[in-house]
Amino acid sequence: MKWPQAVTIKEVGPRDGLQNEKTFISTKDKVKWINQLSRTGLSYIEVTSFVHPKWIPALADSEQVAKNILREKGVTYAALVPNQKGLEKVIESNIDEVSVFLSVSETHNKKNINKSIHDTLPILKSVIDDAKCSGKSVRGYLSTVFGCPYEGDISYGDVLKLCDELFDMGVYELSLGDTIGVATPKQVEDLLTLLLKSFPAEKFAMHFHNTRGTALANVIASLEAGITIFDSSLGGLGGCPYAPGASGNVATDDLLYMLHKMDIHTGVDLKELHKTAAFIQEKIGRPLSSHSLLVESNKK
Amino acid sequence: MKWPQAVTIKEVGPRDGLQNEKTFISTKDKVKWINQLSRTGLSYIEVTSFVHPKWIPALADSEQVAKNILREKGVTYAALVPNQKGLEKVIESNIDEVSVFLSVSETHNKKNINKSIHDTLPILKSVIDDAKCSGKSVRGYLSTVFGCPYEGDISYGDVLKLCDELFDMGVYELSLGDTIGVATPKQVEDLLTLLLKSFPAEKFAMHFHNTRGTALANVIASLEAGITIFDSSLGGLGGCPYAPGASGNVATDDLLYMLHKMDIHTGVDLKELHKTAAFIQEKIGRPLSSHSLLVESNKK
């Protein structure tokens, strides 16, 4: 096997992690945490979401967070944006990059943003156009790529079609999300074999949740396919508070443990990362699902 | 990638799982649980250890367990044996197969069985000889293969040498243990590349702990190398009770979720397995670290 020399980690804990936590983290602590993350060597942090607070109360302070964090040189600060209104706030808040999102599953898209895929696409198009006019790069999320809680299996042909549409609209990269953590390495291999016939591997990031413990195995299958960009949340944030260890994104620190020990560079300082994981774990008030964080805690 | 059509699961929960749990499971419940496991389609169960109760109080009732479990046709019942005394008990208890064990790390071997590797080998030799004379098959465990808590990195040359010695002594299979859960897929690939130059893949089982969340990723690397036998513990039993989700063997149910969804057959009924995982979880009295068990529990 040929492993890559380096991969890029996109830290999504402040957005995808916190949005699924019941505990509200104060604006001051969010800012403090993101500033800590900025000093770990991470080159990319998705700091918040400009979705309406009614839908994501945990990130109701998105503008304050975006405006108050320190900007570290070499770090891209991104935010999730559902529509024009969100985009306006992003522009006011000095965020570098915009993330737009869409589900491959029609039912999940409707439940998530109350619109059909067909009706969502023109909205994304106008957000992408305007973001680019304002000098922002735009990344896309495709969710429920490996399975949907409502529709079950997803057609890889549908994924391919939506990748095509979103790249055409001008996103520079697509993050392929295993939103409910059902994927296995064979699915990853099968989907990527299909997609990489049409697009270069550099256009994709993989976004795994660890709901069934398969996230790192799926990372391995992705690396073998040539993928070198991964989304993750520090500590595995995002699990349901009533189901410790269950869900959440793949933990950045577990991912880095594996990658670094495989001589794959990330530029991130794992020791510093564990310190800042301990900080956010304390604020969340329950043990996070990261394995390596627990190993570190037990050393003390 | 070519995935195998089928793999063999060796359930070690009643031995490796329970021996690391603080909660003592009553003999009656152990027997009940093993009888349940026997009806799930598993073809191999390591039911106990004949190590002195002073060292493993959790399995102090090994003879009672071994004598009282029902024998299901097609299931091999194995037990861990450190010496001649243990072997005598195995023979009295109608156990099919004997497992002997040795660490690759000199320090770990001394801490574990109070002898150097050099002094352990003749004991293993006589246990293997006598077990075979009594019609028992003998499997070997090599532990700390990917790292040792005292010595750190392990030389793959040392692993190869001990594989050679143990196969020469007559073990039909060696289980390579990542005892402290430090391995990554690259290490698995590197070690297996070396070993499979000398021995066929069918001679090895892999035995991963999930301490740092890498166990299923390591299974993927093993499958790619041609390995088709894996040890696992139902529910991920074996974690430290003060560190939920941390340690323990890779969970049989998580492993089966991944394998079955990759169209790799095991012959085991995952639904039945989850039922019996719920039974032992209740007896242990804390949530086990298995991800798929938690997903099942949350459905109810």
XYZ file of C-alpha atoms in Angstrom:
600
model
C 0.000 0.000 0.000
C 1.202 3.510 -0.712
C 0.142 5.931 1.977
C 0.214 9.692 1.337
C 2.983 11.764 2.909
C 0.546 14.326 4.260
C -3.171 14.942 4.706
C -5.215 18.029 5.511
C -7.483 18.011 8.543
C -10.534 20.273 8.518
C -11.640 20.789 12.100
C -15.433 21.004 12.237
C -15.873 20.618 16.010
C -16.992 24.217 16.677
C -19.758 23.753 14.082
C -20.736 20.114 13.475
C -19.599 19.068 16.926
C -21.214 21.770 19.043
C -24.432 21.953 17.014
C -25.269 18.437 18.189
C -24.424 18.967 21.843
C -27.192 19.758 24.317
C -24.901 21.864 26.485
C -24.757 25.497 25.384
C -21.157 26.659 25.346
C -20.884 30.361 26.167
C -19.666 32.728 23.457
C -16.615 33.529 25.566
C -15.691 29.841 25.854
C -16.320 29.181 22.158
C -13.994 32.034 21.249
C -11.393 30.856 23.763
C -11.589 27.319 22.378
C -11.338 28.342 18.729
C -8.354 30.549 19.592
C -6.703 27.526 21.211
C -7.457 25.424 18.117
C -5.886 28.102 15.938
C -2.580 27.597 17.712
C -2.378 23.788 17.289
C -1.180 23.840 13.697
C -4.626 23.248 12.175
C -4.938 25.003 8.823
C -8.740 24.967 8.650
C -11.450 25.517 11.257
C -15.178 25.633 10.577
C -16.102 28.006 13.350
C -19.878 28.238 13.261
C -23.092 28.033 11.273
C -25.305 30.896 10.109
C -28.385 28.712 10.070
C -31.290 30.377 11.944
C -30.930 30.008 15.773
C -34.409 28.480 15.854
C -32.958 25.419 14.167
C -29.581 25.351 15.866
C -29.818 27.093 19.236
C -26.355 25.818 20.218
C -24.850 28.169 17.605
C -27.206 31.120 18.131
C -24.177 33.353 18.805
C -22.552 32.716 15.409
C -21.966 36.409 14.609
C -20.354 37.131 17.979
C -18.125 34.081 17.669
C -17.102 34.868 14.100
C -16.336 38.495 14.945
C -14.405 37.855 18.132
C -12.056 35.013 17.332
C -8.427 35.894 16.672
C -7.170 35.234 13.156
C -4.045 33.125 13.079
C -1.917 33.370 9.951
C -2.241 30.315 7.733
C -5.622 29.256 9.151
C -8.773 29.356 7.007
C -11.883 30.202 9.033
C -15.076 28.842 7.520
C -18.785 28.939 8.356
C -21.858 27.045 7.211
C -24.393 29.110 5.299
C -27.876 28.031 4.180
C -28.985 31.105 2.238
C -28.422 34.759 1.264
C -29.242 36.008 4.726
C -26.567 33.786 6.218
C -24.146 34.938 3.568
C -24.654 38.592 4.461
C -23.719 37.791 8.041
C -20.637 35.890 6.903
C -19.471 38.885 4.885
C -20.003 41.206 7.861
C -18.131 38.788 10.116
C -14.909 38.537 8.143
C -15.135 34.767 7.556
C -12.773 33.414 4.862
C -14.830 30.606 3.459
C -18.438 29.618 3.021
C -19.804 26.064 3.248
C -23.066 25.220 1.525
C -24.904 21.966 2.090
C -27.298 19.567 0.452
C -28.517 16.031 1.161
C -28.407 13.316 -1.444
C -31.537 11.903 0.168
C -34.666 13.794 -0.874
C -36.405 13.038 2.423
C -33.427 14.078 4.546
C -33.045 17.296 2.566
C -36.717 18.117 3.137
C -36.487 17.363 6.855
C -33.227 19.298 7.141
C -34.023 22.445 5.175
C -37.691 22.106 4.353
C -37.125 22.094 0.588
C -36.774 19.561 -2.195
C -33.326 19.069 -3.707
C -34.664 20.644 -6.898
C -35.697 23.794 -5.017
C -32.474 23.928 -2.986
C -30.097 23.990 -5.939
C -30.975 27.538 -7.205
C -30.548 28.891 -3.657
C -27.113 27.299 -3.416
C -26.272 28.701 -6.848
C -27.018 32.269 -5.815
C -25.164 31.885 -2.476
C -22.137 30.461 -4.300
C -22.171 33.238 -6.922
C -22.495 36.023 -4.387
C -19.938 34.502 -2.022
C -17.421 34.305 -4.820
C -18.194 37.897 -5.857
C -17.352 38.882 -2.283
C -14.039 37.074 -2.514
C -15.030 34.042 -0.438
C -14.117 30.505 -1.462
C -17.009 28.050 -1.316
C -16.972 24.464 -0.161
C -19.915 22.086 -0.482
C -21.235 19.414 1.858
C -23.109 16.454 0.494
C -24.791 14.635 3.345
C -26.356 11.157 3.753
C -23.991 9.965 1.023
C -23.722 6.423 2.418
C -27.187 6.019 3.844
C -30.198 7.946 5.092
C -32.226 7.429 8.272
C -35.430 7.758 6.216
C -34.569 6.302 2.821
C -31.922 3.720 3.716
C -29.470 3.024 0.917
C -28.408 5.852 -1.364
C -27.785 5.539 -5.100
C -24.180 6.315 -5.963
C -25.458 7.574 -9.325
C -27.415 10.261 -7.424
C -24.253 11.227 -5.546
C -22.332 11.520 -8.816
C -25.066 13.676 -10.374
C -25.092 16.100 -7.425
C -21.283 16.276 -7.353
C -21.472 17.258 -10.991
C -24.047 19.976 -10.309
C -22.207 21.441 -7.319
C -18.808 21.495 -9.000
C -20.466 23.161 -11.987
C -21.845 25.817 -9.649
C -18.321 26.592 -8.490
C -17.598 24.842 -5.188
C -13.867 24.127 -5.120
C -14.246 21.029 -2.938
C -16.983 18.656 -1.842
C -17.116 17.035 1.554
C -18.862 13.665 1.341
C -20.722 13.021 4.581
C -21.600 9.748 6.241
C -24.117 11.703 8.284
C -25.507 8.804 10.290
C -22.304 6.771 10.489
C -23.396 3.678 8.577
C -20.612 3.436 5.987
C -18.132 0.595 5.655
C -14.816 0.564 3.764
C -16.364 -1.356 0.873
C -18.966 1.381 0.329
C -16.247 4.025 0.512
C -14.188 2.119 -2.027
C -17.186 1.560 -4.336
C -18.349 5.179 -4.249
C -14.874 6.649 -4.675
C -14.095 4.284 -7.549
C -17.129 5.731 -9.312
C -16.536 9.403 -8.457
C -12.823 9.412 -9.211
C -13.542 8.390 -12.788
C -15.060 11.854 -13.213
C -13.190 14.070 -10.746
C -9.670 14.201 -9.270
C -9.249 12.963 -5.682
C -8.096 16.452 -4.615
C -11.670 17.718 -5.089
C -13.048 15.603 -2.238
C -12.912 15.585 1.527
C -14.413 12.719 3.526
C -16.628 13.441 6.513
C -17.208 10.370 8.666
C -19.268 9.957 11.792
C -18.249 7.181 14.153
C -21.724 5.977 15.110
C -20.882 2.320 14.475
C -17.146 2.562 15.146
C -16.171 2.319 11.470
C -14.902 5.880 10.891
C -11.164 5.175 11.029
C -11.599 2.063 8.885
C -13.384 4.287 6.360
C -10.510 6.774 6.524
C -8.147 3.928 5.602
C -10.293 3.005 2.591
C -10.362 6.689 1.571
C -6.584 7.066 1.854
C -6.175 4.011 -0.336
C -8.440 5.594 -2.928
C -6.235 8.699 -2.931
C -8.216 11.049 -0.665
C -6.068 13.387 1.444
C -8.610 15.712 3.092
C -10.666 14.721 6.149
C -13.211 16.508 8.314
C -13.162 15.704 12.025
C -14.239 17.068 15.399
C -11.894 17.337 18.323
C -12.725 14.739 20.974
C -15.420 13.251 18.750
C -17.816 16.038 19.729
C -21.380 15.770 18.576
C -22.548 12.606 20.269
C -25.931 12.506 21.888
C -25.451 13.331 25.573
C -27.665 10.382 26.495
C -25.521 7.937 24.560
C -21.873 8.461 25.498
C -19.397 7.262 22.926
C -22.076 6.636 20.368
C -22.104 9.190 17.697
C -20.379 12.380 16.698
C -17.747 13.017 14.043
C -14.623 10.965 13.952
C -12.417 12.420 16.709
C -9.635 14.639 15.355
C -7.283 13.346 18.013
C -7.976 9.658 17.231
C -7.532 10.397 13.537
C -4.218 12.156 14.195
C -3.000 9.342 16.453
C -3.503 6.913 13.588
C -2.157 9.150 10.821
C 0.939 10.323 12.671
C 1.838 6.755 13.673
C 1.558 5.845 9.983
C 4.097 8.599 9.185
C 1.415 10.696 7.510
C 1.943 14.351 8.348
C -0.841 16.756 9.277
C 1.082 19.731 10.653
C -1.005 19.525 13.840
C 0.496 19.192 17.305
C -1.382 16.312 18.949
C -0.253 17.253 22.459
C -1.606 20.769 22.087
C -4.768 19.323 20.609
C -5.292 17.063 23.625
C -4.943 20.068 25.918
C -7.639 21.969 24.068
C -9.787 18.819 23.919
C -9.605 18.639 27.699
C -10.785 22.267 27.815
C -13.881 21.693 25.683
C -14.620 18.369 27.400
C -14.756 20.160 30.715
C -17.126 22.771 29.281
C -19.379 20.092 27.745
C -19.423 18.376 31.124
C -19.305 14.752 30.014
C -16.568 12.450 28.743
C -16.208 12.881 25.005
C -16.084 9.814 22.783
C -12.447 10.176 21.668
C -10.379 7.140 22.559
C -6.999 8.830 22.575
C -8.265 11.617 24.846
C -9.296 8.996 27.385
C -5.894 7.327 27.144
C -4.288 10.727 27.811
C -6.606 11.417 30.764
C -5.811 8.042 32.290
C -2.071 8.798 32.178
C -2.547 11.609 34.683
C -9.554 -4.414 -3.379
C -10.547 -8.060 -3.130
C -12.360 -8.802 0.100
C -12.701 -12.405 1.319
C -16.078 -14.121 1.009
C -16.031 -15.283 4.605
C -14.094 -14.877 7.828
C -14.008 -16.824 11.090
C -14.770 -15.021 14.337
C -13.254 -16.377 17.538
C -15.288 -15.084 20.453
C -12.990 -14.408 23.411
C -15.412 -12.387 25.545
C -15.926 -15.006 28.264
C -12.132 -15.143 28.737
C -10.290 -11.999 27.571
C -13.367 -9.839 28.087
C -14.436 -10.967 31.553
C -10.908 -11.323 32.947
C -10.491 -7.553 32.660
C -13.856 -6.628 34.171
C -14.054 -5.676 37.842
C -17.568 -7.076 38.199
C -17.597 -10.770 39.075
C -20.128 -12.561 36.906
C -21.659 -15.527 38.732
C -20.953 -19.025 37.435
C -24.640 -19.449 36.620
C -24.670 -16.276 34.509
C -21.422 -17.162 32.764
C -22.840 -20.558 31.803
C -26.105 -18.977 30.691
C -24.244 -16.426 28.606
C -21.927 -18.936 26.947
C -24.942 -21.127 26.158
C -26.560 -18.121 24.480
C -23.367 -17.435 22.514
C -23.338 -21.068 21.370
C -26.664 -20.540 19.642
C -25.703 -17.419 17.646
C -23.841 -19.259 14.907
C -20.375 -18.668 16.390
C -18.064 -21.587 15.623
C -15.489 -20.827 18.317
C -15.752 -19.646 21.914
C -12.878 -19.253 24.335
C -14.827 -19.947 27.489
C -12.379 -19.414 30.320
C -8.791 -19.413 31.558
C -7.114 -21.972 33.810
C -4.647 -19.417 35.113
C -4.504 -19.476 38.949
C -7.466 -17.581 40.524
C -4.979 -15.484 42.487
C -4.026 -13.815 39.198
C -7.442 -13.727 37.583
C -10.136 -13.765 40.270
C -12.823 -12.957 37.693
C -12.361 -16.445 36.236
C -11.847 -18.323 39.511
C -14.750 -20.634 38.592
C -13.169 -21.859 35.355
C -13.728 -25.560 36.074
C -17.389 -25.095 36.967
C -17.960 -23.014 33.853
C -16.158 -25.447 31.570
C -18.016 -28.421 33.007
C -21.489 -26.904 32.983
C -21.815 -25.226 29.609
C -23.851 -27.058 26.972
C -21.940 -28.257 23.924
C -23.454 -27.082 20.678
C -22.571 -29.091 17.590
C -20.090 -27.280 15.350
C -18.742 -25.053 18.114
C -15.152 -25.390 19.362
C -14.811 -24.622 23.073
C -11.355 -23.392 24.041
C -9.603 -22.354 27.246
C -6.404 -20.550 28.097
C -3.795 -22.648 29.847
C -0.498 -21.460 31.359
C 1.013 -24.776 32.499
C 0.615 -28.508 33.128
C -1.684 -27.952 36.080
C -4.033 -25.920 33.927
C -3.869 -28.552 31.251
C -4.960 -31.283 33.671
C -8.036 -29.249 34.506
C -8.789 -28.703 30.835
C -8.672 -32.433 30.213
C -10.999 -33.093 33.156
C -13.362 -30.397 31.921
C -13.926 -31.697 28.417
C -12.569 -28.596 26.653
C -11.847 -29.055 22.921
C -8.897 -26.757 22.488
C -6.052 -25.315 24.510
C -4.602 -21.823 24.100
C -1.058 -21.143 25.233
C 0.390 -17.662 25.482
C 3.631 -15.748 25.359
C 4.632 -12.088 25.100
C 7.051 -10.822 22.484
C 8.170 -8.248 25.026
C 10.557 -9.708 27.589
C 9.399 -7.256 30.277
C 5.698 -7.881 29.637
C 6.251 -11.642 29.712
C 8.032 -11.349 33.055
C 5.297 -9.129 34.506
C 2.586 -11.388 33.098
C 3.893 -14.829 34.008
C 6.950 -14.124 36.137
C 9.350 -15.860 33.747
C 11.681 -14.899 30.942
C 10.682 -15.839 27.401
C 13.558 -18.319 27.395
C 12.196 -20.070 30.501
C 8.599 -19.977 29.239
C 9.224 -21.798 25.978
C 9.975 -25.256 27.478
C 6.807 -25.028 29.601
C 4.763 -24.237 26.518
C 6.452 -27.110 24.693
C 5.441 -29.648 27.329
C 1.862 -28.260 27.538
C 1.553 -28.427 23.748
C 2.934 -31.979 23.597
C 0.706 -33.279 26.365
C -2.384 -31.449 25.060
C -1.893 -33.012 21.651
C -1.369 -36.448 23.233
C -4.760 -35.951 24.895
C -6.331 -35.161 21.544
C -6.604 -31.394 22.069
C -5.716 -28.926 19.354
C -3.451 -26.109 20.507
C -3.584 -22.454 19.545
C -0.974 -19.896 20.527
C -1.286 -16.264 21.552
C 1.546 -13.860 20.963
C 0.901 -10.688 22.901
C 2.338 -7.131 22.774
C 3.073 -7.749 19.093
C 2.603 -4.093 18.097
C 3.878 -2.402 21.225
C 4.481 -2.951 24.910
C 3.573 -0.683 27.845
C 7.082 -1.190 29.273
C 9.324 -1.549 26.236
C 7.503 0.550 23.652
C 8.110 -0.555 20.075
C 8.525 -4.244 19.329
C 10.924 -5.697 16.777
C 9.083 -7.505 14.001
C 12.124 -9.773 13.731
C 11.436 -10.922 17.305
C 7.811 -11.625 16.382
C 8.921 -13.682 13.385
C 11.358 -15.658 15.514
C 8.731 -16.543 18.120
C 6.185 -17.451 15.425
C 8.757 -19.845 14.080
C 9.370 -21.403 17.506
C 5.689 -21.785 18.348
C 4.709 -23.259 14.985
C 7.647 -25.672 15.365
C 6.262 -26.708 18.754
C 2.993 -27.635 17.105
C 0.447 -24.823 17.536
C -1.859 -24.947 14.520
C -2.582 -21.197 14.610
C -1.133 -18.072 16.174
C -3.223 -15.160 17.362
C -1.234 -11.931 17.088
C -2.292 -9.599 19.864
C -2.271 -5.817 19.969
C -2.564 -6.143 23.734
C -2.535 -2.436 24.558
C -4.336 -1.223 21.431
C -1.568 0.883 19.908
C -1.421 -0.587 16.391
C -2.174 1.250 13.179
C -2.906 -0.215 9.734
C 0.606 0.552 8.532
C 2.127 -1.548 11.337
C -0.315 -4.357 10.569
C 0.622 -4.199 6.913
C 4.364 -4.079 7.664
C 4.307 -6.987 10.127
C 2.075 -9.186 7.966
C 4.166 -8.494 4.878
C 7.130 -9.900 6.803
C 5.368 -12.882 8.397
C 3.514 -13.981 5.269
C 6.822 -14.468 3.494
C 7.415 -17.384 5.871
C 3.915 -18.658 6.739
C 0.550 -18.867 4.991
C -2.118 -16.335 6.021
C -4.365 -19.178 7.239
C -1.982 -19.762 10.161
C -2.751 -16.383 11.753
C -5.605 -14.778 13.627
C -5.506 -11.097 14.534
C -6.434 -9.981 18.038
C -7.015 -6.237 18.274
C -7.906 -4.103 21.243
C -9.728 -0.859 20.531
C -7.941 1.332 23.089
C -7.266 4.086 20.560
C -10.222 3.387 18.255
C -8.082 1.827 15.519
C -9.206 -1.816 15.807
C -11.572 -1.915 12.825
C -9.067 -0.004 10.689
C -6.518 -2.671 11.640
C -9.004 -5.383 10.677
C -9.263 -3.777 7.231
C -5.471 -3.814 6.838
C -5.441 -7.469 7.938
C -8.165 -8.457 5.465
C -6.184 -6.802 2.707
C -3.137 -8.833 3.684
C -5.201 -12.020 3.408
C -6.072 -12.707 7.065
C -9.496 -14.302 7.599
C -9.555 -15.114 11.329
C -10.269 -12.497 14.013
C -10.605 -12.613 17.787
C -13.196 -10.321 19.338
C -15.278 -9.853 22.491
C -18.992 -9.318 22.424
C -19.874 -5.735 23.303
C -16.194 -4.808 23.469
C -15.939 -6.349 26.946
C -12.748 -5.853 28.852
C -12.519 -2.113 29.221
C -11.532 -0.633 32.500
C -14.706 0.124 34.459
C -13.351 3.589 35.266
C -12.801 4.439 31.621
C -15.973 3.648 29.662
C -15.437 3.061 25.976
C -11.697 3.074 26.328
C -10.257 -0.307 26.094
C -11.300 -3.892 25.655
C -11.167 -6.140 22.621
C -12.694 -5.016 19.384
C -16.447 -5.577 19.834
C -17.698 -8.687 18.036
C -20.916 -6.896 17.137
C -19.124 -3.849 15.663
C -16.848 -6.182 13.715
C -19.838 -8.127 12.378
C -21.702 -4.939 11.451
C -18.756 -3.932 9.286
C -18.048 -7.356 7.805
C -21.654 -8.232 6.997
C -22.225 -4.868 5.322
C -19.137 -5.593 3.211
C -20.757 -8.882 2.112
C -18.230 -10.884 4.105
C -19.943 -13.854 5.733
C -19.332 -14.986 9.294
C -22.198 -17.406 9.886
C -23.164 -15.436 12.995
C -26.621 -13.957 13.561
C -26.009 -10.336 14.559
C -29.529 -9.904 15.976
C -29.101 -12.866 18.285
C -25.687 -11.579 19.212
C -27.098 -8.187 20.212
C -29.635 -9.924 22.457
C -26.933 -11.814 24.287
C -24.770 -8.654 24.424
C -27.640 -6.920 26.198
C -27.719 -9.827 28.686
C -24.035 -9.569 29.599
C -24.140 -5.758 29.602
C -26.865 -5.892 32.218
C -24.826 -8.303 34.326
C -21.694 -6.138 34.032
C -23.785 -3.184 35.096
C -22.291 -0.489 32.881
C -22.654 0.411 29.195
C -20.208 -1.646 27.168
C -18.025 0.074 24.586
C -19.625 -1.487 21.490
C -20.985 1.143 19.128
C -23.531 -1.035 17.387
C -24.961 -2.250 20.698
C -25.628 1.359 21.660
C -27.289 2.012 18.307
C -29.520 -1.021 18.928
C -30.340 0.117 22.477
C -31.275 3.584 21.236
C -33.754 2.100 18.749
C -35.863 0.788 21.626
